[in-house]
Amino acid sequence: MSTAWENLVKKQLKTDDIFSILKKENLEEIDVRPFYDTVQKPLVNLPKIEESTHLVAKYHESLEEDVFAFILDENVENLEQKTIFVNNKELAGHISPKEEDQYFSLIDVFDEKEAAINDQLVKELLAKQFRRNICVDISLHQNAGAAIYQQLGIALAKTKELIEVYGVEIIDKLIFRIAIGGSYFFEMAKLRAFKMVFNQLSKEYGLDEIPYIFAETSLRNKAVSDNENNLIRSTLELASAMIGGADAVFSNNYLVDRSTDNSEEISFKQQIVLAYESIINVFEDASNGSYYVEDITQQIAEKSWTLFVEIEEAGGYLELLKQGIIQKKIYDHAIEEQKWVEEGKIKLIGVNLYPKLDVKKSIEELYNENVIKAVRWAEMFE
């Protein structure tokens, strides 16, 4: 039975076929309807591991009193009662946490170029008293142009590789580093969908686990000459991550090609404003109950699981990396995405909408089908 709203739209568009007219195309091939008045299968509340999302800052001594979680690239002495995310392989080797310390590794143990797991690094990290020892990094894949379902399918496939080598007990030692892009609701759904498919994978091994998610802002949609726009984009990405249920969030510097003390401080304060003025970092699943987000969450979960199964049936993530198949899948999507930017279907203010720049680099110059590498959309115009 048509609603009053539906009837009004049909009258204004002078057609009963409003869905084909109002349907919005997207590269994820997710079916997005013009309106929602129900959801096929309501989801239970999707929990997160941390009760309150960690707001992570790049370490600076001036922040020691006010910040509770830092990302470290080099050693800092006497840093007590803090949550530390270690971002440097050499640093991880020298750290010996005490039992009460909260240390997490953000060091990717996969060598994408060699299509191998760094076994020595894994064993060294597992020997550490870290809360989460092994990082599964798919931030590179997002920044290289992978579709959302590809990112999640790859995350599952990398997890499966680790389980096969180190046993199922590694599952609760994992932390997932995920880049959050600019598609606000899709990125919320991405994190929610990942919780669903990861839990499904854990149940294959008789467990009932949820993933620890470290979410950071993407570089893919940032532009060198648009600092203020970058700041707005990354703020929205942080909001997506918090609402989607990330356990920790980090804002990459909105100045793409440089860093200043002021830009580092502002990048962190984005999180502070969201957390303490919008209060969105304390909810487990803030978007639960939104028919739209629920629907796209389930679609992304299904597509991600399907890709994961395809990867496994074809020999697994590392085998497909060796064959160049993973690289080609990401390349094909990235190229299509870049074409949408060039054609204006994906709008980037100051770049292809109200532009300050002309096209200076071709798609062929930016991408290589044999290499997974980060490429910003705006590089074409810089």
Coordinates of C-alpha atoms in Angstrom, one line a residue:
M1 CA 0.0 0.0 0.0
S2 CA 1.4 3.4 -1.0
T3 CA 2.2 6.0 1.6
A4 CA 1.0 9.6 1.4
W5 CA 4.7 10.5 0.7
E6 CA 4.9 8.0 -2.1
N7 CA 1.7 9.3 -3.7
L8 CA 2.9 12.9 -3.5
V9 CA 6.2 12.0 -5.3
K10 CA 4.3 10.0 -8.0
K11 CA 2.1 13.0 -8.6
Q12 CA 5.0 15.4 -8.8
L13 CA 7.1 13.1 -11.1
K14 CA 4.0 12.2 -13.1
T15 CA 4.9 8.5 -13.0
D16 CA 4.3 5.4 -10.8
D17 CA 7.8 4.3 -11.4
I18 CA 9.5 6.6 -8.9
F19 CA 12.1 4.1 -7.8
S20 CA 14.0 3.9 -11.1
I21 CA 14.0 7.7 -11.4
L22 CA 15.2 8.4 -7.8
K23 CA 17.5 5.5 -7.5
K24 CA 21.1 6.7 -6.8
E25 CA 23.9 4.9 -8.6
N26 CA 27.1 4.0 -6.6
L27 CA 30.3 2.1 -7.4
E28 CA 29.7 -0.4 -4.5
E29 CA 26.7 -1.8 -6.4
I30 CA 24.7 -1.4 -3.3
D31 CA 20.9 -1.0 -3.9
V32 CA 20.0 2.4 -2.3
R33 CA 16.2 3.2 -2.3
P34 CA 14.8 6.7 -2.3
F35 CA 13.1 6.1 1.0
Y36 CA 12.8 3.4 3.7
D37 CA 9.8 2.5 5.8
T38 CA 10.9 -0.9 7.0
V39 CA 14.0 -3.2 7.1
Q40 CA 14.0 -6.8 5.9
K41 CA 15.7 -8.2 9.0
P42 CA 16.3 -5.9 12.0
L43 CA 19.8 -6.3 13.4
V44 CA 20.7 -6.8 17.0
N45 CA 22.9 -4.1 18.7
L46 CA 26.4 -4.5 17.4
P47 CA 28.8 -4.1 20.3
K48 CA 32.4 -2.8 20.4
I49 CA 35.3 -3.9 22.5
E50 CA 36.1 -0.5 24.1
E51 CA 33.3 1.0 26.2
S52 CA 34.4 4.5 25.1
T53 CA 36.2 5.1 21.8
H54 CA 39.9 5.9 22.3
L55 CA 40.7 9.3 20.9
V56 CA 44.2 8.9 19.6
A57 CA 46.7 11.7 19.1
K58 CA 50.1 11.8 17.5
Y59 CA 52.5 12.1 20.4
H60 CA 53.6 15.6 21.5
E61 CA 54.9 16.4 25.0
S62 CA 52.5 19.3 25.3
L63 CA 49.6 16.9 25.1
E64 CA 50.7 14.5 27.9
E65 CA 48.4 15.9 30.6
D66 CA 45.3 16.0 28.5
V67 CA 45.5 13.0 26.1
F68 CA 45.0 9.4 27.2
A69 CA 45.9 7.6 23.9
F70 CA 48.9 8.2 21.7
I71 CA 50.2 6.8 18.4
L72 CA 54.0 6.4 18.7
D73 CA 56.6 6.3 15.9
E74 CA 59.6 6.7 18.3
N75 CA 60.2 5.8 22.0
V76 CA 59.0 8.1 24.8
E77 CA 60.3 7.5 28.3
N78 CA 58.1 7.3 31.4
L79 CA 54.8 7.4 29.5
E80 CA 52.5 6.0 32.2
Q81 CA 48.8 5.4 32.4
K82 CA 48.3 5.9 28.7
T83 CA 47.0 3.8 25.9
I84 CA 49.8 3.4 23.3
F85 CA 49.4 2.4 19.7
V86 CA 52.9 1.4 18.4
N87 CA 53.4 2.4 14.8
N88 CA 57.1 1.5 14.3
K89 CA 58.6 -2.0 13.9
E90 CA 61.9 -1.1 15.5
L91 CA 60.2 0.6 18.4
A92 CA 58.0 -2.5 19.0
G93 CA 61.1 -4.5 19.4
H94 CA 62.4 -2.4 22.3
I95 CA 59.2 -2.0 24.2
S96 CA 58.6 -4.2 27.3
P97 CA 55.2 -3.2 28.7
K98 CA 54.2 -3.8 32.3
E99 CA 51.1 -5.8 33.0
E100 CA 49.1 -2.7 33.7
D101 CA 50.1 -0.9 30.5
Q102 CA 47.8 -0.8 27.4
Y103 CA 49.9 -1.3 24.3
F104 CA 48.6 -2.1 20.8
S105 CA 50.5 -2.9 17.7
L106 CA 49.7 -1.0 14.4
I107 CA 52.5 -2.8 12.5
D108 CA 51.2 -4.7 9.5
V109 CA 52.7 -8.2 9.5
F110 CA 51.8 -8.8 5.8
D111 CA 54.3 -7.9 3.1
E112 CA 52.0 -7.0 0.2
K113 CA 54.9 -6.8 -2.3
E114 CA 56.4 -10.1 -1.4
A115 CA 53.0 -11.7 -0.8
A116 CA 54.1 -13.2 2.5
I117 CA 53.5 -12.9 6.2
N118 CA 56.6 -11.7 8.2
D119 CA 56.8 -14.8 10.4
Q120 CA 59.7 -13.4 12.6
L121 CA 57.8 -10.2 13.2
V122 CA 54.6 -12.1 14.2
K123 CA 56.5 -14.2 16.7
E124 CA 58.3 -11.2 18.2
L125 CA 55.0 -9.3 18.6
L126 CA 53.2 -12.3 20.0
A127 CA 55.9 -12.5 22.7
K128 CA 55.1 -9.0 23.8
Q129 CA 52.6 -8.2 26.6
F130 CA 50.4 -6.1 24.3
R131 CA 46.6 -6.0 24.6
R132 CA 46.5 -6.5 20.8
N133 CA 49.6 -7.8 19.2
I134 CA 48.9 -8.4 15.5
C135 CA 47.6 -5.7 13.2
V136 CA 45.7 -6.5 10.1
D137 CA 46.0 -3.3 8.0
I138 CA 43.5 -2.6 5.3
S139 CA 44.0 1.2 5.3
L140 CA 46.3 0.8 2.4
H141 CA 43.6 -0.9 0.4
Q142 CA 41.1 1.9 1.0
N143 CA 43.7 4.5 0.0
A144 CA 44.6 2.5 -3.1
G145 CA 40.9 2.6 -4.3
A146 CA 39.5 -0.7 -3.1
A147 CA 35.7 -0.9 -2.8
I148 CA 34.2 -1.3 0.6
Y149 CA 33.3 -4.9 0.2
Q150 CA 36.8 -5.6 -1.2
Q151 CA 38.4 -4.0 1.9
L152 CA 36.3 -6.2 4.2
G153 CA 36.7 -9.4 2.1
I154 CA 40.5 -8.9 2.2
A155 CA 40.4 -8.3 6.0
L156 CA 38.7 -11.6 6.4
A157 CA 41.0 -13.4 4.0
K158 CA 44.1 -12.0 5.8
T159 CA 42.6 -13.1 9.1
K160 CA 42.1 -16.6 7.7
E161 CA 45.8 -16.7 6.6
L162 CA 46.9 -15.9 10.1
I163 CA 44.6 -18.5 11.7
E164 CA 45.9 -21.2 9.4
V165 CA 49.5 -20.4 10.4
Y166 CA 49.3 -19.5 14.1
G167 CA 46.1 -21.1 15.2
V168 CA 42.6 -19.9 16.1
E169 CA 43.9 -18.4 19.4
I170 CA 45.3 -15.5 17.4
I171 CA 41.8 -14.1 16.8
D172 CA 41.6 -12.2 20.1
K173 CA 45.1 -10.8 19.5
L174 CA 44.1 -9.0 16.3
I175 CA 43.6 -5.3 15.7
F176 CA 42.2 -4.0 12.4
R177 CA 43.5 -0.8 11.0
I178 CA 40.8 0.6 8.7
A179 CA 40.7 3.9 6.7
I180 CA 37.4 5.7 6.7
G181 CA 36.4 7.5 3.5
G182 CA 34.0 10.3 2.7
S183 CA 30.8 8.3 2.0
Y184 CA 29.3 9.1 5.4
F185 CA 26.6 6.4 5.8
F186 CA 28.4 3.8 3.7
E187 CA 31.4 4.1 6.0
M188 CA 29.3 3.7 9.1
A189 CA 27.8 0.6 7.5
K190 CA 31.3 -0.6 6.6
L191 CA 32.3 -0.9 10.2
R192 CA 29.0 -2.4 11.3
A193 CA 29.2 -4.9 8.4
F194 CA 32.7 -5.9 9.4
K195 CA 31.6 -6.7 12.9
M196 CA 29.0 -9.0 11.4
V197 CA 31.3 -10.9 9.0
F198 CA 34.2 -11.1 11.5
N199 CA 31.8 -12.6 14.1
Q200 CA 30.6 -15.0 11.4
L201 CA 34.1 -16.1 10.7
S202 CA 34.9 -16.6 14.4
K203 CA 31.8 -18.8 14.7
E204 CA 33.3 -21.1 12.1
Y205 CA 36.0 -21.9 14.7
G206 CA 33.5 -22.2 17.6
L207 CA 34.1 -18.7 18.9
D208 CA 31.9 -15.6 19.3
E209 CA 34.3 -12.7 18.8
I210 CA 34.0 -9.1 17.6
P211 CA 36.9 -7.2 16.0
Y212 CA 39.0 -4.5 17.6
I213 CA 38.8 -1.6 15.1
F214 CA 41.3 1.2 14.9
A215 CA 39.8 3.7 12.4
E216 CA 41.7 6.6 10.8
T217 CA 40.8 9.2 8.3
S218 CA 41.4 8.5 4.6
L219 CA 44.0 10.3 2.4
R220 CA 42.2 9.3 -0.8
N221 CA 39.8 12.3 -0.9
K222 CA 42.2 14.9 0.4
A223 CA 43.8 17.7 -1.7
V224 CA 47.1 19.6 -1.3
S225 CA 45.5 23.0 -2.0
D226 CA 42.3 22.5 0.0
N227 CA 43.3 22.4 3.7
E228 CA 40.0 23.8 5.1
N229 CA 38.0 21.3 3.0
N230 CA 40.2 18.5 4.1
L231 CA 39.5 19.4 7.7
I232 CA 35.7 19.3 7.1
R233 CA 36.0 15.9 5.2
S234 CA 38.1 14.3 8.0
T235 CA 35.7 15.6 10.7
L236 CA 32.8 13.8 8.9
E237 CA 35.0 10.6 8.6
L238 CA 35.7 10.7 12.3
A239 CA 32.0 11.0 13.0
S240 CA 31.3 8.0 10.7
A241 CA 33.9 6.0 12.6
M242 CA 32.5 6.8 16.0
I243 CA 28.9 6.2 15.0
G244 CA 29.9 3.0 13.2
G245 CA 31.4 1.7 16.5
A246 CA 35.2 2.0 16.1
D247 CA 37.2 1.2 19.3
A248 CA 39.8 3.8 18.5
V249 CA 39.9 6.8 16.1
F250 CA 42.8 8.8 14.7
S251 CA 42.8 11.8 12.4
N252 CA 45.6 12.0 9.9
N253 CA 46.9 15.5 9.4
Y254 CA 44.6 17.5 7.2
L255 CA 47.7 19.2 5.6
V256 CA 48.5 16.6 3.0
D257 CA 52.1 17.4 2.2
R258 CA 53.4 18.8 5.5
S259 CA 52.8 19.0 9.2
T260 CA 52.9 21.8 11.7
D261 CA 52.3 21.8 15.5
N262 CA 49.1 23.8 14.9
S263 CA 47.8 21.3 12.3
E264 CA 48.6 18.4 14.6
E265 CA 46.7 20.0 17.5
I266 CA 43.7 20.9 15.3
S267 CA 43.6 17.4 13.9
F268 CA 43.3 15.9 17.4
K269 CA 40.8 18.6 18.5
Q270 CA 38.4 17.4 15.8
Q271 CA 38.0 14.3 17.9
I272 CA 37.6 16.2 21.1
V273 CA 34.8 18.3 19.8
L274 CA 32.9 15.3 18.4
A275 CA 33.4 13.3 21.6
Y276 CA 32.7 16.0 24.2
E277 CA 30.2 18.2 22.4
S278 CA 28.4 15.6 20.3
I279 CA 28.9 12.7 22.8
I280 CA 29.0 10.1 20.0
N281 CA 32.0 8.2 21.1
V282 CA 30.3 6.4 24.0
F283 CA 27.5 4.6 22.1
E284 CA 27.9 0.9 21.1
D285 CA 25.8 1.2 17.9
A286 CA 24.4 4.6 17.5
S287 CA 23.0 4.0 14.0
N288 CA 21.1 0.9 14.9
G289 CA 17.5 1.3 14.0
S290 CA 18.1 3.5 10.9
Y291 CA 16.4 1.5 8.1
Y292 CA 18.8 2.9 5.6
V293 CA 22.0 2.1 7.5
E294 CA 20.6 -1.3 8.5
D295 CA 19.9 -2.2 4.9
I296 CA 23.2 -1.1 3.4
T297 CA 25.0 -2.8 6.3
Q298 CA 23.5 -6.1 5.4
Q299 CA 24.2 -5.7 1.7
I300 CA 27.8 -4.8 2.4
A301 CA 28.2 -7.8 4.8
E302 CA 26.8 -10.2 2.1
K303 CA 29.0 -8.9 -0.6
S304 CA 32.1 -8.9 1.6
W305 CA 31.5 -12.5 2.7
T306 CA 30.9 -13.6 -0.9
L307 CA 34.3 -12.1 -1.9
F308 CA 36.0 -13.7 1.1
V309 CA 34.6 -17.1 0.0
E310 CA 35.8 -16.5 -3.6
I311 CA 39.3 -15.7 -2.4
E312 CA 39.5 -18.8 -0.2
E313 CA 38.2 -21.1 -2.9
A314 CA 40.8 -19.6 -5.3
G315 CA 43.7 -20.4 -2.9
G316 CA 43.7 -17.6 -0.3
Y317 CA 44.8 -14.0 -0.1
L318 CA 48.6 -14.6 -0.4
E319 CA 48.2 -16.9 -3.4
L320 CA 46.0 -14.4 -5.2
L321 CA 48.5 -11.6 -4.4
K322 CA 51.3 -13.7 -6.0
Q323 CA 49.2 -14.1 -9.1
G324 CA 48.4 -10.4 -9.2
I325 CA 44.7 -11.0 -8.9
I326 CA 44.1 -8.9 -5.7
Q327 CA 46.1 -6.0 -7.2
K328 CA 44.0 -6.2 -10.4
K329 CA 40.7 -6.2 -8.5
I330 CA 41.7 -3.1 -6.6
Y331 CA 43.1 -1.4 -9.7
D332 CA 39.9 -2.0 -11.7
H333 CA 37.8 -0.4 -9.0
A334 CA 40.2 2.4 -8.4
I335 CA 40.3 3.3 -12.1
E336 CA 36.5 3.4 -12.2
E337 CA 36.4 5.6 -9.1
Q338 CA 39.0 8.0 -10.6
K339 CA 36.9 8.2 -13.8
W340 CA 33.9 9.2 -11.7
V341 CA 36.0 12.0 -10.1
E342 CA 37.2 13.1 -13.5
E343 CA 33.6 13.2 -14.8
G344 CA 32.3 14.9 -11.7
K345 CA 30.0 12.0 -10.6
I346 CA 32.0 11.9 -7.4
K347 CA 32.1 15.6 -6.2
L348 CA 35.2 17.0 -4.6
I349 CA 34.8 20.7 -3.7
G350 CA 37.6 22.8 -5.0
V351 CA 38.9 20.0 -7.2
N352 CA 36.3 19.0 -9.7
L353 CA 33.4 21.1 -8.3
Y354 CA 34.2 24.9 -8.2
P355 CA 37.6 23.8 -9.2
K356 CA 40.9 25.7 -8.8
L357 CA 42.8 23.2 -10.8
D358 CA 42.9 21.6 -14.2
V359 CA 43.6 17.9 -15.0
K360 CA 47.4 17.5 -15.0
K361 CA 48.0 13.7 -14.7
S362 CA 46.3 10.9 -16.6
I363 CA 44.9 7.8 -14.9
E364 CA 47.7 5.8 -16.4
E365 CA 50.3 7.9 -14.7
L366 CA 48.6 7.5 -11.3
Y367 CA 47.8 3.8 -11.2
N368 CA 49.6 0.5 -11.7
E369 CA 47.5 -2.7 -12.0
N370 CA 50.4 -4.7 -10.5
V371 CA 51.0 -2.7 -7.4
I372 CA 48.7 -1.8 -4.5
K373 CA 49.6 1.9 -3.8
A374 CA 47.8 4.8 -2.2
V375 CA 46.5 7.4 -4.6
R376 CA 44.6 10.5 -3.8
W377 CA 41.8 11.5 -6.2
A378 CA 43.1 15.1 -6.3
E379 CA 46.6 14.0 -7.5
M380 CA 45.1 14.1 -11.0
F381 CA 44.7 17.8 -10.7
E382 CA 47.8 18.8 -8.8

